mmCIF file of C-alpha atoms in Angstrom:
data_model
loop_
_atom_site.group_PDB
_atom_site.id
_atom_site.type_symbol
_atom_site.label_atom_id
_atom_site.label_comp_id
_atom_site.label_asym_id
_atom_site.label_seq_id
_atom_site.Cartn_x
_atom_site.Cartn_y
_atom_site.Cartn_z
ATOM 1 C CA MET D 1 36.054 4.314 -0.161
ATOM 2 C CA ILE D 2 32.797 3.520 1.252
ATOM 3 C CA ILE D 3 31.398 -0.085 0.878
ATOM 4 C CA LYS D 4 27.845 -0.145 -0.073
ATOM 5 C CA ARG D 5 25.365 -2.326 1.985
ATOM 6 C CA LYS D 6 23.459 -4.463 -0.459
ATOM 7 C CA ILE D 7 19.630 -4.747 -0.005
ATOM 8 C CA LEU D 8 17.424 -7.144 -1.703
ATOM 9 C CA GLN D 9 13.852 -5.922 -1.585
ATOM 10 C CA VAL D 10 11.516 -8.789 -2.312
ATOM 11 C CA THR D 11 8.116 -7.159 -3.568
ATOM 12 C CA GLY D 12 6.807 -9.910 -5.723
ATOM 13 C CA SER D 13 5.750 -7.414 -8.091
ATOM 14 C CA LEU D 14 6.241 -3.608 -8.995
ATOM 15 C CA ARG D 15 2.780 -2.610 -10.225
ATOM 16 C CA MET D 16 1.287 0.688 -8.845
ATOM 17 C CA GLY D 17 0.134 -0.555 -5.470
ATOM 18 C CA GLY D 18 0.648 0.688 -1.983
ATOM 19 C CA VAL D 19 3.198 -1.898 -0.917
ATOM 20 C CA GLU D 20 5.229 -1.618 -4.005
ATOM 21 C CA LYS D 21 5.320 2.398 -3.690
ATOM 22 C CA VAL D 22 6.505 2.147 -0.078
ATOM 23 C CA ALA D 23 9.268 -0.457 -1.054
ATOM 24 C CA ILE D 24 10.250 2.113 -4.001
ATOM 25 C CA ASN D 25 10.289 5.033 -1.399
ATOM 26 C CA TYR D 26 12.964 3.316 0.528
ATOM 27 C CA TYR D 27 15.279 3.600 -2.370
ATOM 28 C CA LYS D 28 14.039 7.093 -3.570
ATOM 29 C CA TYR D 29 14.745 8.616 0.052
ATOM 30 C CA ILE D 30 17.908 6.493 1.110
ATOM 31 C CA ASP D 31 21.537 7.607 0.857
ATOM 32 C CA LYS D 32 22.521 5.908 -2.386
ATOM 33 C CA ASP D 33 26.294 6.629 -1.430
ATOM 34 C CA GLU D 34 25.503 3.936 1.449
ATOM 35 C CA PHE D 35 23.203 1.617 0.000
ATOM 36 C CA GLU D 36 22.368 -0.265 -3.130
ATOM 37 C CA PHE D 37 18.901 -1.776 -3.877
ATOM 38 C CA ASP D 38 17.766 -4.718 -5.865
ATOM 39 C CA TYR D 39 14.049 -5.525 -6.309
ATOM 40 C CA LEU D 40 12.797 -9.124 -6.757
ATOM 41 C CA VAL D 41 9.620 -9.907 -8.629
ATOM 42 C CA PHE D 42 7.664 -13.005 -9.563
ATOM 43 C CA GLY D 43 6.755 -13.829 -13.067
ATOM 44 C CA ASP D 44 7.328 -12.149 -16.365
ATOM 45 C CA GLU D 45 4.776 -9.309 -16.161
ATOM 46 C CA LYS D 46 6.176 -5.705 -16.262
ATOM 47 C CA GLY D 47 5.124 -3.518 -13.609
ATOM 48 C CA ASP D 48 4.379 0.282 -13.895
ATOM 49 C CA LEU D 49 7.010 0.942 -11.170
ATOM 50 C CA GLU D 50 10.135 -0.878 -12.761
ATOM 51 C CA TYR D 51 11.328 2.089 -14.757
ATOM 52 C CA GLN D 52 11.612 3.851 -11.154
ATOM 53 C CA VAL D 53 13.935 1.187 -9.959
ATOM 54 C CA GLU D 54 16.152 1.534 -12.928
ATOM 55 C CA TYR D 55 16.172 5.564 -12.943
ATOM 56 C CA LEU D 56 17.418 5.126 -9.149
ATOM 57 C CA GLY D 57 20.085 2.850 -10.146
ATOM 58 C CA GLY D 58 18.649 -0.415 -8.979
ATOM 59 C CA ARG D 59 18.164 -3.661 -10.652
ATOM 60 C CA VAL D 60 14.779 -5.439 -11.155
ATOM 61 C CA LEU D 61 15.327 -9.482 -10.823
ATOM 62 C CA ARG D 62 12.736 -12.044 -12.013
ATOM 63 C CA ILE D 63 12.145 -15.501 -10.961
ATOM 64 C CA PRO D 64 8.994 -17.731 -11.788
ATOM 65 C CA HIS D 65 5.939 -17.237 -9.771
ATOM 66 C CA PRO D 66 5.684 -19.435 -6.893
ATOM 67 C CA ARG D 67 2.222 -20.786 -8.091
ATOM 68 C CA LYS D 68 4.686 -22.712 -10.500
ATOM 69 C CA GLY D 69 5.765 -24.696 -7.709
ATOM 70 C CA LEU D 70 6.909 -23.929 -4.093
ATOM 71 C CA ILE D 71 10.197 -26.124 -4.166
ATOM 72 C CA ASP D 72 11.162 -24.466 -7.293
ATOM 73 C CA PHE D 73 10.141 -21.189 -6.002
ATOM 74 C CA TYR D 74 12.696 -21.907 -2.903
ATOM 75 C CA LYS D 75 15.404 -23.039 -5.033
ATOM 76 C CA ASN D 76 15.226 -20.041 -7.224
ATOM 77 C CA ILE D 77 15.510 -17.699 -4.228
ATOM 78 C CA ARG D 78 18.282 -19.290 -3.121
ATOM 79 C CA ASN D 79 19.981 -19.169 -6.571
ATOM 80 C CA ILE D 80 19.297 -15.571 -6.861
ATOM 81 C CA LEU D 81 20.854 -14.854 -3.518
ATOM 82 C CA ARG D 82 24.046 -16.806 -4.439
ATOM 83 C CA LYS D 83 24.165 -15.352 -8.081
ATOM 84 C CA GLU D 84 23.502 -11.743 -7.407
ATOM 85 C CA GLY D 85 24.596 -11.285 -3.675
ATOM 86 C CA PRO D 86 25.973 -11.464 -1.177
ATOM 87 C CA TYR D 87 23.400 -9.245 0.341
ATOM 88 C CA ASP D 88 23.604 -7.706 3.690
ATOM 89 C CA VAL D 89 19.832 -7.517 4.109
ATOM 90 C CA VAL D 90 16.817 -9.404 2.607
ATOM 91 C CA HIS D 91 13.642 -7.213 2.833
ATOM 92 C CA SER D 92 10.483 -9.271 2.174
ATOM 93 C CA HIS D 93 7.160 -7.517 1.610
ATOM 94 C CA PRO D 94 4.771 -10.228 0.240
ATOM 95 C CA LEU D 95 2.482 -11.939 2.786
ATOM 96 C CA PHE D 96 2.873 -15.582 3.705
ATOM 97 C CA ILE D 97 5.265 -16.649 0.892
ATOM 98 C CA SER D 98 8.008 -14.546 2.718
ATOM 99 C CA GLY D 99 8.278 -17.597 4.960
ATOM 100 C CA LEU D 100 9.902 -19.233 2.120
ATOM 101 C CA VAL D 101 12.237 -16.371 1.339
ATOM 102 C CA MET D 102 13.238 -15.845 4.981
ATOM 103 C CA LYS D 103 14.384 -19.602 5.086
ATOM 104 C CA ALA D 104 16.326 -19.323 1.772
ATOM 105 C CA ALA D 105 17.949 -16.047 3.227
ATOM 106 C CA TYR D 106 18.989 -17.938 6.518
ATOM 107 C CA GLU D 107 20.309 -21.089 4.505
ATOM 108 C CA GLU D 108 22.398 -18.572 2.360
ATOM 109 C CA LYS D 109 23.645 -16.731 5.495
ATOM 110 C CA VAL D 110 22.166 -13.171 5.053
ATOM 111 C CA ALA D 111 22.722 -11.559 8.349
ATOM 112 C CA THR D 112 19.532 -9.102 8.403
ATOM 113 C CA ARG D 113 16.247 -11.015 7.285
ATOM 114 C CA ILE D 114 13.219 -8.737 7.630
ATOM 115 C CA ALA D 115 9.783 -10.020 7.108
ATOM 116 C CA HIS D 116 7.383 -7.047 6.804
ATOM 117 C CA SER D 117 3.463 -7.221 6.978
ATOM 118 C CA HIS D 118 1.309 -4.936 4.816
ATOM 119 C CA SER D 119 -2.046 -6.630 5.342
ATOM 120 C CA ALA D 120 -4.577 -7.697 7.976
ATOM 121 C CA ARG D 121 -7.231 -10.158 6.610
ATOM 122 C CA ASP D 122 -8.795 -11.512 9.718
ATOM 123 C CA ASN D 123 -12.266 -11.615 8.297
ATOM 124 C CA LEU D 124 -11.270 -13.277 5.202
ATOM 125 C CA LYS D 125 -12.420 -16.925 5.117
ATOM 126 C CA VAL D 126 -9.987 -19.338 3.545
ATOM 127 C CA SER D 127 -10.000 -23.026 2.594
ATOM 128 C CA LEU D 128 -8.448 -25.621 4.734
ATOM 129 C CA LYS D 129 -5.529 -26.068 2.424
ATOM 130 C CA LYS D 130 -4.867 -22.273 2.454
ATOM 131 C CA LYS D 131 -4.819 -22.656 6.351
ATOM 132 C CA VAL D 132 -2.380 -25.282 6.417
ATOM 133 C CA TYR D 133 -0.057 -23.357 4.124
ATOM 134 C CA ASN D 134 -0.425 -20.030 6.273
ATOM 135 C CA VAL D 135 0.608 -22.112 9.335
ATOM 136 C CA ALA D 136 3.541 -23.540 7.643
ATOM 137 C CA MET D 137 4.600 -19.984 6.277
ATOM 138 C CA LYS D 138 3.966 -18.429 9.771
ATOM 139 C CA PHE D 139 6.510 -20.952 11.234
ATOM 140 C CA TYR D 140 9.123 -20.278 8.618
ATOM 141 C CA LEU D 141 8.633 -16.483 9.236
ATOM 142 C CA LYS D 142 8.975 -16.708 13.088
ATOM 143 C CA LYS D 143 11.811 -19.413 12.950
ATOM 144 C CA TYR D 144 14.112 -17.803 10.171
ATOM 145 C CA SER D 145 13.416 -13.942 10.180
ATOM 146 C CA ASN D 146 15.332 -11.856 12.760
ATOM 147 C CA ILE D 147 13.403 -8.575 12.233
ATOM 148 C CA PHE D 148 9.548 -8.385 12.080
ATOM 149 C CA LEU D 149 8.143 -5.215 10.853
ATOM 150 C CA ALA D 150 4.448 -4.224 9.974
ATOM 151 C CA CYS D 151 2.521 -1.009 8.766
ATOM 152 C CA SER D 152 0.091 -1.238 11.587
ATOM 153 C CA VAL D 153 -0.469 -3.430 14.875
ATOM 154 C CA SER D 154 -3.275 -5.094 13.244
ATOM 155 C CA ALA D 155 -0.993 -6.026 10.128
ATOM 156 C CA GLY D 156 1.751 -7.443 12.513
ATOM 157 C CA ASN D 157 -0.543 -9.493 14.694
ATOM 158 C CA TYR D 158 -2.180 -11.108 11.565
ATOM 159 C CA LEU D 159 1.000 -12.297 9.996
ATOM 160 C CA PHE D 160 3.087 -13.012 13.242
ATOM 161 C CA GLY D 161 0.247 -13.579 15.930
ATOM 162 C CA ALA D 162 -0.651 -10.972 18.352
ATOM 163 C CA LYS D 163 1.743 -12.192 21.424
ATOM 164 C CA PHE D 164 4.776 -12.683 19.158
ATOM 165 C CA PHE D 165 4.501 -9.510 17.333
ATOM 166 C CA GLY D 166 3.979 -7.579 20.701
ATOM 167 C CA GLN D 167 7.237 -9.209 22.044
ATOM 168 C CA ASN D 168 9.446 -9.353 18.838
ATOM 169 C CA GLY D 169 7.938 -6.722 16.268
ATOM 170 C CA GLN D 170 7.770 -3.200 15.511
ATOM 171 C CA VAL D 171 5.539 -0.931 13.567
ATOM 172 C CA ILE D 172 7.290 1.075 10.806
ATOM 173 C CA ASN D 173 4.776 3.839 9.445
ATOM 174 C CA ASN D 174 4.422 4.234 5.825
ATOM 175 C CA GLY D 175 6.466 7.550 5.114
ATOM 176 C CA ILE D 176 4.658 10.174 3.191
ATOM 177 C CA ASP D 177 6.367 12.999 1.179
ATOM 178 C CA LEU D 178 4.217 15.547 2.885
ATOM 179 C CA GLU D 179 5.166 18.541 0.716
ATOM 180 C CA LYS D 180 4.181 16.804 -2.488
ATOM 181 C CA PHE D 181 0.617 16.160 -0.898
ATOM 182 C CA ASN D 182 -0.306 19.439 0.704
ATOM 183 C CA PHE D 183 -3.332 20.946 -0.591
ATOM 184 C CA ASP D 184 -2.614 23.543 -3.502
ATOM 185 C CA ILE D 185 -5.700 25.480 -4.751
ATOM 186 C CA SER D 186 -3.776 26.130 -8.239
ATOM 187 C CA ILE D 187 -3.293 22.458 -8.771
ATOM 188 C CA ARG D 188 -6.862 21.894 -7.533
ATOM 189 C CA ASN D 189 -8.273 24.218 -10.346
ATOM 190 C CA LYS D 190 -5.841 22.819 -12.965
ATOM 191 C CA VAL D 191 -7.036 19.172 -12.505
ATOM 192 C CA ARG D 192 -10.564 19.991 -12.268
ATOM 193 C CA ASN D 193 -10.386 21.964 -15.563
ATOM 194 C CA GLN D 194 -8.522 19.234 -17.093
ATOM 195 C CA LEU D 195 -11.192 16.627 -16.224
ATOM 196 C CA ARG D 196 -14.299 18.955 -16.783
ATOM 197 C CA LEU D 197 -15.283 18.677 -13.341
ATOM 198 C CA ASP D 198 -16.652 22.186 -13.227
ATOM 199 C CA LYS D 199 -18.352 22.762 -9.913
ATOM 200 C CA SER D 200 -19.436 19.144 -9.372
ATOM 201 C CA PHE D 201 -19.272 17.383 -5.938
ATOM 202 C CA VAL D 202 -16.290 15.022 -6.609
ATOM 203 C CA LEU D 203 -15.939 11.515 -4.658
ATOM 204 C CA GLY D 204 -12.751 9.629 -5.370
ATOM 205 C CA HIS D 205 -11.409 6.386 -4.654
ATOM 206 C CA ILE D 206 -7.574 5.359 -5.274
ATOM 207 C CA GLY D 207 -6.789 1.640 -5.221
ATOM 208 C CA ARG D 208 -6.258 -1.578 -7.211
ATOM 209 C CA LEU D 209 -9.691 -2.598 -8.975
ATOM 210 C CA SER D 210 -10.123 -5.729 -7.114
ATOM 211 C CA ASP D 211 -12.594 -7.512 -4.600
ATOM 212 C CA VAL D 212 -10.727 -6.201 -1.324
ATOM 213 C CA LYS D 213 -10.862 -2.812 -2.260
ATOM 214 C CA ASN D 214 -14.731 -2.995 -2.713
ATOM 215 C CA GLN D 215 -15.241 -0.900 -5.593
ATOM 216 C CA THR D 216 -18.741 -2.420 -6.192
ATOM 217 C CA PHE D 217 -19.801 -0.877 -3.013
ATOM 218 C CA VAL D 218 -18.349 2.323 -3.998
ATOM 219 C CA LEU D 219 -20.377 2.656 -7.081
ATOM 220 C CA ASP D 220 -23.522 1.623 -4.978
ATOM 221 C CA VAL D 221 -22.921 4.405 -2.427
ATOM 222 C CA PHE D 222 -22.182 6.719 -5.287
ATOM 223 C CA ASN D 223 -25.422 5.881 -6.959
ATOM 224 C CA ARG D 224 -27.472 6.998 -3.689
ATOM 225 C CA VAL D 225 -25.419 10.172 -3.719
ATOM 226 C CA LYS D 226 -26.242 10.912 -7.421
ATOM 227 C CA GLN D 227 -29.895 10.295 -6.486
ATOM 228 C CA ASN D 228 -29.838 13.062 -3.852
ATOM 229 C CA TYR D 229 -27.388 15.397 -5.475
ATOM 230 C CA SER D 230 -27.297 15.319 -9.085
ATOM 231 C CA ASP D 231 -24.077 17.332 -9.658
ATOM 232 C CA SER D 232 -21.988 14.621 -8.343
ATOM 233 C CA LYS D 233 -19.037 12.860 -10.235
ATOM 234 C CA LEU D 234 -16.802 9.686 -9.332
ATOM 235 C CA ILE D 235 -13.033 9.379 -9.878
ATOM 236 C CA LEU D 236 -11.608 5.799 -9.827
ATOM 237 C CA VAL D 237 -8.020 5.733 -9.861
ATOM 238 C CA GLY D 238 -6.278 2.248 -10.457
ATOM 239 C CA ASP D 239 -6.328 -0.659 -12.606
ATOM 240 C CA GLY D 240 -6.962 -4.401 -11.840
ATOM 241 C CA PRO D 241 -8.923 -7.647 -12.708
ATOM 242 C CA ASP D 242 -12.444 -6.054 -11.867
ATOM 243 C CA LYS D 243 -12.020 -3.135 -14.354
ATOM 244 C CA ARG D 244 -14.415 -4.680 -16.770
ATOM 245 C CA LYS D 245 -16.927 -5.829 -14.005
ATOM 246 C CA LEU D 246 -17.017 -2.346 -12.627
ATOM 247 C CA ILE D 247 -17.668 -0.685 -15.893
ATOM 248 C CA LYS D 248 -20.624 -2.962 -16.528
ATOM 249 C CA TYR D 249 -22.080 -2.450 -13.120
ATOM 250 C CA ALA D 250 -21.546 1.377 -13.618
ATOM 251 C CA LYS D 251 -23.709 0.985 -16.870
ATOM 252 C CA ASN D 252 -26.235 -1.049 -15.264
ATOM 253 C CA LEU D 253 -26.825 1.688 -12.636
ATOM 254 C CA GLU D 254 -26.922 4.019 -15.196
ATOM 255 C CA ILE D 255 -24.026 6.086 -13.672
ATOM 256 C CA TYR D 256 -21.402 5.314 -16.035
ATOM 257 C CA ASN D 257 -21.183 8.572 -17.640
ATOM 258 C CA ASP D 258 -20.407 10.264 -14.384
ATOM 259 C CA VAL D 259 -17.926 7.811 -13.409
ATOM 260 C CA ILE D 260 -14.252 8.523 -14.584
ATOM 261 C CA PHE D 261 -12.222 5.629 -14.626
ATOM 262 C CA LEU D 262 -8.645 7.025 -14.829
ATOM 263 C CA GLY D 263 -6.488 3.838 -14.684
ATOM 264 C CA THR D 264 -3.254 3.527 -13.162
ATOM 265 C CA ARG D 265 -1.878 7.158 -12.472
ATOM 266 C CA GLU D 266 1.382 8.376 -10.987
ATOM 267 C CA ASP D 267 -0.182 11.730 -9.999
ATOM 268 C CA ALA D 268 -2.311 10.770 -7.360
ATOM 269 C CA ASN D 269 -0.967 13.846 -5.203
ATOM 270 C CA GLU D 270 -2.732 16.053 -7.651
ATOM 271 C CA LEU D 271 -5.651 14.163 -8.223
ATOM 272 C CA LEU D 272 -6.410 14.426 -4.318
ATOM 273 C CA GLN D 273 -6.431 18.065 -4.701
ATOM 274 C CA ALA D 274 -9.125 17.724 -7.256
ATOM 275 C CA MET D 275 -11.488 15.688 -5.126
ATOM 276 C CA ASP D 276 -14.073 16.846 -2.634
ATOM 277 C CA LEU D 277 -14.200 13.423 -0.610
ATOM 278 C CA LEU D 278 -12.213 10.119 -0.432
ATOM 279 C CA LEU D 279 -14.687 7.115 -0.399
ATOM 280 C CA PHE D 280 -12.655 3.770 1.058
ATOM 281 C CA PRO D 281 -14.900 0.952 1.979
ATOM 282 C CA SER D 282 -12.171 -1.619 1.888
ATOM 283 C CA LYS D 283 -13.066 -5.089 3.132
ATOM 284 C CA TYR D 284 -9.819 -5.405 4.816
ATOM 285 C CA GLU D 285 -6.569 -3.403 4.710
ATOM 286 C CA GLY D 286 -3.065 -3.543 6.468
ATOM 287 C CA LEU D 287 -3.135 0.450 6.758
ATOM 288 C CA GLY D 288 -4.521 2.156 3.940
ATOM 289 C CA ILE D 289 -2.124 4.463 2.574
ATOM 290 C CA ALA D 290 -4.173 6.497 0.203
ATOM 291 C CA ILE D 291 -6.167 7.628 3.274
ATOM 292 C CA LEU D 292 -3.079 8.977 4.809
ATOM 293 C CA GLU D 293 -2.261 10.601 1.554
ATOM 294 C CA ALA D 294 -5.751 12.304 1.358
ATOM 295 C CA GLN D 295 -5.451 13.588 4.813
ATOM 296 C CA VAL D 296 -2.405 15.500 4.162
ATOM 297 C CA ALA D 297 -4.180 17.135 1.422
ATOM 298 C CA GLY D 298 -6.782 18.273 3.813
ATOM 299 C CA LEU D 299 -9.401 15.850 2.212
ATOM 300 C CA ARG D 300 -12.550 14.464 4.150
ATOM 301 C CA CYS D 301 -12.409 10.610 4.071
ATOM 302 C CA VAL D 302 -15.481 8.195 4.641
ATOM 303 C CA ILE D 303 -13.861 4.818 5.210
ATOM 304 C CA SER D 304 -14.943 1.336 6.522
ATOM 305 C CA ASP D 305 -14.621 0.694 10.385
ATOM 306 C CA ILE D 306 -12.312 -2.524 9.333
ATOM 307 C CA ILE D 307 -9.262 -0.265 8.605
ATOM 308 C CA PRO D 308 -6.711 0.095 11.185
ATOM 309 C CA LYS D 309 -6.937 2.887 13.651
ATOM 310 C CA GLU D 310 -3.412 4.033 12.431
ATOM 311 C CA VAL D 311 -4.943 5.992 9.726
ATOM 312 C CA ASP D 312 -6.788 8.201 12.088
ATOM 313 C CA VAL D 313 -3.643 10.960 12.275
ATOM 314 C CA THR D 314 -6.421 13.729 11.915
ATOM 315 C CA SER D 315 -9.988 14.265 12.448
ATOM 316 C CA LEU D 316 -10.963 14.051 8.812
ATOM 317 C CA ASN D 317 -12.009 10.363 8.717
ATOM 318 C CA SER D 318 -15.370 9.284 9.359
ATOM 319 C CA ARG D 319 -15.740 5.515 9.961
ATOM 320 C CA LEU D 320 -18.819 3.394 9.091
ATOM 321 C CA SER D 321 -19.624 -0.455 9.014
ATOM 322 C CA LEU D 322 -19.918 -2.287 5.768
ATOM 323 C CA ASN D 323 -23.304 -3.656 7.362
ATOM 324 C CA ASP D 324 -24.448 -0.265 7.738
ATOM 325 C CA ASP D 325 -27.327 0.765 5.050
ATOM 326 C CA LEU D 326 -26.248 2.280 1.936
ATOM 327 C CA ASN D 327 -28.499 5.395 2.697
ATOM 328 C CA LYS D 328 -26.305 5.852 6.032
ATOM 329 C CA TRP D 329 -22.913 6.052 3.890
ATOM 330 C CA ALA D 330 -24.614 8.144 1.414
ATOM 331 C CA ASP D 331 -25.754 10.499 4.075
ATOM 332 C CA GLU D 332 -22.379 10.696 5.579
ATOM 333 C CA VAL D 333 -20.765 11.543 2.249
ATOM 334 C CA LEU D 334 -23.522 14.285 1.468
ATOM 335 C CA LYS D 335 -22.460 16.084 4.759
ATOM 336 C CA TYR D 336 -19.428 17.260 2.712
ATOM 337 C CA ASN D 337 -20.924 18.341 -0.659
ATOM 338 C CA CYS D 338 -20.432 21.957 -0.064
ATOM 339 C CA LEU D 339 -16.870 23.552 0.090
ATOM 340 C CA TYR D 340 -15.120 23.284 3.300
ATOM 341 C CA GLU D 341 -11.647 24.652 4.282
ATOM 342 C CA ARG D 342 -8.599 22.304 3.366
ATOM 343 C CA GLU D 343 -6.398 22.977 6.325
ATOM 344 C CA ASN D 344 -2.547 22.157 6.279
ATOM 345 C CA LYS D 345 -2.077 18.910 8.393
ATOM 346 C CA THR D 346 1.665 18.775 8.246
ATOM 347 C CA TYR D 347 2.098 18.957 12.060
ATOM 348 C CA ASP D 348 -0.250 16.209 12.748
ATOM 349 C CA PHE D 349 1.786 13.752 10.507
ATOM 350 C CA ILE D 350 5.088 14.933 11.869
ATOM 351 C CA LYS D 351 3.966 14.548 15.332
ATOM 352 C CA ASN D 352 2.733 10.966 14.633
ATOM 353 C CA GLN D 353 6.199 10.208 12.624
ATOM 354 C CA TYR D 354 4.637 9.651 9.174
ATOM 355 C CA ASP D 355 7.044 12.163 7.604
ATOM 356 C CA MET D 356 9.633 10.598 5.202
ATOM 357 C CA ASP D 357 12.722 11.850 7.182
ATOM 358 C CA SER D 358 11.250 9.887 10.394
ATOM 359 C CA VAL D 359 10.592 6.632 8.713
ATOM 360 C CA MET D 360 13.853 6.644 6.780
ATOM 361 C CA ARG D 361 15.922 7.352 9.853
ATOM 362 C CA LYS D 362 14.287 4.086 11.270
ATOM 363 C CA ILE D 363 14.878 2.185 8.027
ATOM 364 C CA ARG D 364 18.401 3.383 7.810
ATOM 365 C CA GLU D 365 18.980 1.951 11.547
ATOM 366 C CA ILE D 366 17.461 -1.474 10.675
ATOM 367 C CA TYR D 367 19.589 -1.737 7.430
ATOM 368 C CA THR D 368 22.829 -0.807 9.350
ATOM 369 C CA LEU D 369 22.297 -3.067 12.503
ATOM 370 C CA ASN D 370 25.474 -4.645 13.569
ATOM 371 C CA SER D 371 24.814 -8.538 12.322
ATOM 372 C CA ASN D 372 26.467 -9.438 15.693
ATOM 373 C CA SER D 373 23.733 -7.892 17.536
ATOM 374 C CA ILE D 374 21.029 -9.688 15.734
ATOM 375 C CA LEU D 375 19.841 -13.248 16.626
ATOM 376 C CA ASN D 376 20.846 -15.602 13.782
#
């Protein structure tokens, strides 16, 4: 009889986001005869991806959000580990709050304690109180974790410090189901017909509708594009706190009728086929998985230069500064307002180990490390 290794994935939420999709993919593509997963979320809000956990055979566990109080949050983590464990691995994906998760896992004698950074926010201004909190959590992360992962070097440097991550951490690529995202002309035609895009030049953006993703800038660029090429459309995929503001802004710019707000979707692989260009001017990113998926689909991408270099797997990305004039962004976008050949980029992603098989081999190795070989 095979004894399954029990993994607790701490995700904070299971909404339709990049980090959450990565954590779900670990369960989707791992050997379920060897591992069983639980997912820990904060608060009562039900996420769009929770049904996937249940479908895969896992459980979603809930505790009150840390904003209710950090002491109670720490106690709740320990209670979960005692009640629902014992766990062989605790793999924590939220940013600084993972420090308390790692401390709780250490106190409850979890052998493998993984802190995983998915974000880099070096250009973000924070209050003194937040700085003190971040310093404390970094201390806990480095003291109580024994495996340090990141989706990019910049994400690892941000959360753990460049010297520490360089000596102790490793980058784990966000795996992509390459076959799922490869360009397919029949899917492109189907989706464009469904969305009534006809022969329009179609810009797209995928991401949570929030300040960090900079969709106001997306609308500004699209407005300039529209002025120069009237038969243009914009698809916004995602939901979030800025939705109402963005709708109002699109109306003020008088482009609302040419902007398609699709909300949360699970068919990003098909929507990418329908687009002619992905616009991604984020203010900061740990990686930018939508950019990777777009490249698998052979799609040109115009992105901000703040995004980590690891997304440049192919030559399809064009980088611009957010300080550049809007006209410069529009001019770069308009270079691709005619049909270009959507090439198969599978080889580039396999060579750079972004394929799901390569990533899951590494994850399995980490999850099955002999606990005696890990510094406790």
